[in-house]
Coordinates of C-alpha atoms in Angstrom, one line a residue:
X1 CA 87.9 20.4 3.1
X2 CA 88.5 16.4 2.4
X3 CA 87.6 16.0 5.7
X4 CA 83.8 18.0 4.8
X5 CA 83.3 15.7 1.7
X6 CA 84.0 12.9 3.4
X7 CA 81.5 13.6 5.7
X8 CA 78.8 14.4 3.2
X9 CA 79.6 11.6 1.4
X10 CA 79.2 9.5 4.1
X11 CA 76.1 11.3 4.8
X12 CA 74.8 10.5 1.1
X13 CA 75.6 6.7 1.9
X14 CA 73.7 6.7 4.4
X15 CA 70.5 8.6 3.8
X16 CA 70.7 6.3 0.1
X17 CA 71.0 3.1 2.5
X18 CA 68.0 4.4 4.6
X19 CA 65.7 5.0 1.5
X20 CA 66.8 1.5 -0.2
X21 CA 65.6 -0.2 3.2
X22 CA 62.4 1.6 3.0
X23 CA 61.7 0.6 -0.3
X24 CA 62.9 -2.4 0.2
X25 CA 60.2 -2.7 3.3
X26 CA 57.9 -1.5 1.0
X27 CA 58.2 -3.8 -1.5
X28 CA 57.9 -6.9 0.9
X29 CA 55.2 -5.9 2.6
X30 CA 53.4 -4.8 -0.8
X31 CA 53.9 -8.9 -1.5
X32 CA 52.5 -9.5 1.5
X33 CA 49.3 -7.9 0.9
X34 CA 46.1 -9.0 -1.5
X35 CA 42.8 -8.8 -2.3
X36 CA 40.3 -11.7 -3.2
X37 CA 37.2 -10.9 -5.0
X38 CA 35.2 -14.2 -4.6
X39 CA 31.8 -15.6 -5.7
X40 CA 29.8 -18.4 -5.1
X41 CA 27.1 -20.2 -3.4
X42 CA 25.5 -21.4 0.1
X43 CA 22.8 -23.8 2.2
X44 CA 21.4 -21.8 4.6
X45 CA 18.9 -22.3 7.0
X46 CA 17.4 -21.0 10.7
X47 CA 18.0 -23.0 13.7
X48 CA 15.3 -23.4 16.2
X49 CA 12.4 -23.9 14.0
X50 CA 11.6 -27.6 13.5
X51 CA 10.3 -27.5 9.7
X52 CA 12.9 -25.5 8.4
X53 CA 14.9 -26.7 6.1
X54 CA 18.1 -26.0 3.3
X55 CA 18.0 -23.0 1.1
X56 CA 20.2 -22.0 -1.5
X57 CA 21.2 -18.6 -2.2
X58 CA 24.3 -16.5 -3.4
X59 CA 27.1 -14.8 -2.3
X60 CA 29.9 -12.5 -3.7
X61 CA 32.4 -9.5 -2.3
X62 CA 36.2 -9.7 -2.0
X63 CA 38.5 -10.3 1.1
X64 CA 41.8 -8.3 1.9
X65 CA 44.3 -10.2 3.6
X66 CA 47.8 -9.9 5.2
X67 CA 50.4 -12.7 5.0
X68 CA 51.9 -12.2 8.5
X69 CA 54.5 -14.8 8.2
X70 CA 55.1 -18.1 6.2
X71 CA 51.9 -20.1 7.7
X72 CA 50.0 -17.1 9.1
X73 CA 48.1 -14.7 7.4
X74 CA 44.5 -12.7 8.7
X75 CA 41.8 -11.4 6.1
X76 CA 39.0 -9.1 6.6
X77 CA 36.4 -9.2 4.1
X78 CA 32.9 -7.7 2.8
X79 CA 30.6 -10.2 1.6
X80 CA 26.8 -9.9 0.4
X81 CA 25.3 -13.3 1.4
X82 CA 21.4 -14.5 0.8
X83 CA 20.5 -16.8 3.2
X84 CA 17.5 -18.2 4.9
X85 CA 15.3 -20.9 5.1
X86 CA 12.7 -22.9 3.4
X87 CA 9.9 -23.9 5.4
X88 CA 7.7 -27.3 5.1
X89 CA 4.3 -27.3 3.9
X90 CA 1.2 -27.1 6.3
X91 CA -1.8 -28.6 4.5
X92 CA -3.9 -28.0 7.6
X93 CA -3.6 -24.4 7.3
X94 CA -3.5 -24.3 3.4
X95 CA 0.4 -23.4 3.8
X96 CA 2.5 -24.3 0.5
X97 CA 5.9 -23.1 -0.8
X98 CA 7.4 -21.3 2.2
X99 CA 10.2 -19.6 2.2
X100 CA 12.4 -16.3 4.1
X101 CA 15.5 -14.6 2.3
X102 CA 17.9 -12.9 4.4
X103 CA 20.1 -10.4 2.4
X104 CA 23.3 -9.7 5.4
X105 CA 26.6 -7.7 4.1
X106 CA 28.7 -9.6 6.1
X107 CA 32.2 -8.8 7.7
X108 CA 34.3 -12.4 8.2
X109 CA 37.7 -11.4 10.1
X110 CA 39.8 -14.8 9.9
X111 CA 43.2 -15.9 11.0
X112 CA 44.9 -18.5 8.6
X113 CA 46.8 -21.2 9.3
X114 CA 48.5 -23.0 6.3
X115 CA 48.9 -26.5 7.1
X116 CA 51.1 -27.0 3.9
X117 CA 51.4 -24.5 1.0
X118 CA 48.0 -23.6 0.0
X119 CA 45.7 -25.5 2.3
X120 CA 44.4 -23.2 5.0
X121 CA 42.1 -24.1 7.6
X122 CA 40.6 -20.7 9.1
X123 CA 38.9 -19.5 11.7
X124 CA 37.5 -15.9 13.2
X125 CA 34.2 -14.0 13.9
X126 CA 31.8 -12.5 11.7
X127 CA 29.7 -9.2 12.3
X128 CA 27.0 -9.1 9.3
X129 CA 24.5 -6.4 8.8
X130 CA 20.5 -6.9 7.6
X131 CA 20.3 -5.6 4.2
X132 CA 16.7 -6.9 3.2
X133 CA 14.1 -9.4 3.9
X134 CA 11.4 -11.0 1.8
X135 CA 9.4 -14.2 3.1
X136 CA 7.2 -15.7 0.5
X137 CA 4.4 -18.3 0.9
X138 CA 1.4 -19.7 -0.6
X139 CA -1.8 -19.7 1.9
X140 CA -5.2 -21.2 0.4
X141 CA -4.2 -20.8 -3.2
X142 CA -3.0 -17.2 -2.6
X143 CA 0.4 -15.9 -3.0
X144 CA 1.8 -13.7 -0.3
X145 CA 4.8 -11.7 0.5
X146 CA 5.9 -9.7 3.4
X147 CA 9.2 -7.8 3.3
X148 CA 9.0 -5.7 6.6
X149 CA 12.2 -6.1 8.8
X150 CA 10.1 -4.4 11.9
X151 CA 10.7 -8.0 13.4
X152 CA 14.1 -8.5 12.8
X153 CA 17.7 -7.9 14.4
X154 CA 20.0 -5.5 12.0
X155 CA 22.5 -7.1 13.6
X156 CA 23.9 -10.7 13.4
X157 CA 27.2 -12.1 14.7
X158 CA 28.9 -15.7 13.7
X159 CA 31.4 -18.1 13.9
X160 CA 33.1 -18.9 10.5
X161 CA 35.1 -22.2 10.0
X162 CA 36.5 -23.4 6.9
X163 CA 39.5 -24.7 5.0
X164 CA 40.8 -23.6 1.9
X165 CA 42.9 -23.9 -1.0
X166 CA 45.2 -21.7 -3.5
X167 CA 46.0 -22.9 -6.6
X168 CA 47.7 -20.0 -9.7
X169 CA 46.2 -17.5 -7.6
X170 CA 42.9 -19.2 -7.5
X171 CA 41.4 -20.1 -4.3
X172 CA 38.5 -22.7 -3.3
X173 CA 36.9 -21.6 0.3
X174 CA 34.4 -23.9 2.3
X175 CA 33.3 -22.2 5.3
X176 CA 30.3 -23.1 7.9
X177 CA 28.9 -20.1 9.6
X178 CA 27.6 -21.0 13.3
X179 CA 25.2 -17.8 14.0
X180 CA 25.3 -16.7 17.7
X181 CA 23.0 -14.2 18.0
X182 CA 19.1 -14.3 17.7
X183 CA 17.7 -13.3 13.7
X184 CA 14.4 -12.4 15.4
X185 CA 13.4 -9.7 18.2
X186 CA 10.8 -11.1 19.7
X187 CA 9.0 -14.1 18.3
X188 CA 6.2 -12.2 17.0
X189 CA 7.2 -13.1 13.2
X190 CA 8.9 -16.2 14.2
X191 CA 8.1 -19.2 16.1
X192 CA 11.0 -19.5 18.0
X193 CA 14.3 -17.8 18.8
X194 CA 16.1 -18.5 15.7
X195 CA 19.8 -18.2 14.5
X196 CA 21.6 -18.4 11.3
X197 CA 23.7 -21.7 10.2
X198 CA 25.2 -21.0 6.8
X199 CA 27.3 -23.8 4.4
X200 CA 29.4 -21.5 1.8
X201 CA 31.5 -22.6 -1.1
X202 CA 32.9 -20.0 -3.0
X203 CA 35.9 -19.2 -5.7
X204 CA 38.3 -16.4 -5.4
X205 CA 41.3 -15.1 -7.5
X206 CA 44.1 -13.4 -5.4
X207 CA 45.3 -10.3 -6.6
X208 CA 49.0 -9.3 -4.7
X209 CA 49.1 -5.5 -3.8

């Protein structure tokens, strides 16, 4: 009979050992999760078309991210990003105040490295996704708009860099986004083959999970 309660006793001790671990797990991978809503701002423009120039447009979404161990941590993110170009003026065609806005829900997957506590420099790949398109100009005293995307890839795929820094759960991001793939199908609203090249600055709070 002592032998029986022993036994189950034993058998308590351990199944309560087994749960504390689990929880235990729990809690320090719950630390080691967190989301980022962020907001800010960017300097876009399209490669491959000589009189294109700086734009400025918005961005905002939020970023999850996993602290993998003390100097590594990976976030995946969904941002809404407006970027695009200005164009310069052609008098000899009666061309004024050019410009294209591309609207892209972007998708940055990053791997951090922190060089010291909370300076990360970052780098990954970046599916985004055409939401809209508006170009609008000026020709002979007219105003014009066009916001067809019949001419344009859905799909756009980039290289982000960037650097980082945490500070009471507030973090400063600078990234540069080297666009790989084409913006346009096939020159017909374009020039030339063009890509995306995006400068982002942006402000995020770090929530832990």
């Amino acid at each position: 009979m002592h032998v029986k309660l022993k036994k189950k006793n034993n058998m308590k001790k351990i199944l309560m050992m087994v749960v504390a671990a689990m929880m235990a797990t729990v809690t320090v991978n719950a630390q080691q999760m967190f989301l980022k809503p962020m907001v800010g701002g960017m300097l876009s423009t399209l490669t491959g078309q000589d009189d294109a120039k700086m734009k400025f447009g918005f961005v905002g979404g939020a970023e999850f991210g996993y602290q993998v161990a003390d100097p590594f941590a990976v976030t995946i993110g969904a941002l809404v990003s407006m970027q695009g170009a200005k164009m310069d003026d052609d008098k000899s065609i009666g061309l004024e105040d050019a410009s294209t806005t591309l609207t892209y829900l972007n998708v940055p997957i990053l791997a951090n490295y922190y060089i010291i506590p909370g300076l990360a420099v970052k780098a990954g790949i970046q599916p985004g996704f055409l939401l809209s398109h508006k170009s609008k100009y000026t020709i002979l005293g007219e105003k014009e708009e066009n916001t067809s995307t019949d001419e344009l890839k859905t799909f756009d795929l980039s290289i982000p860099l960037g650097l980082s820094y945490e500070f009471s759960d507030f973090v400063i991001d600078a990234r540069y986004n080297l666009g790989l793939t084409k913006v346009n199908k096939d020159n017909k609203l374009l020039d030339k083959d063009m890509k995306n090249s995006v400068i982002m600055l942006t402000l995020g709070y770090k929530i832990p999970l």
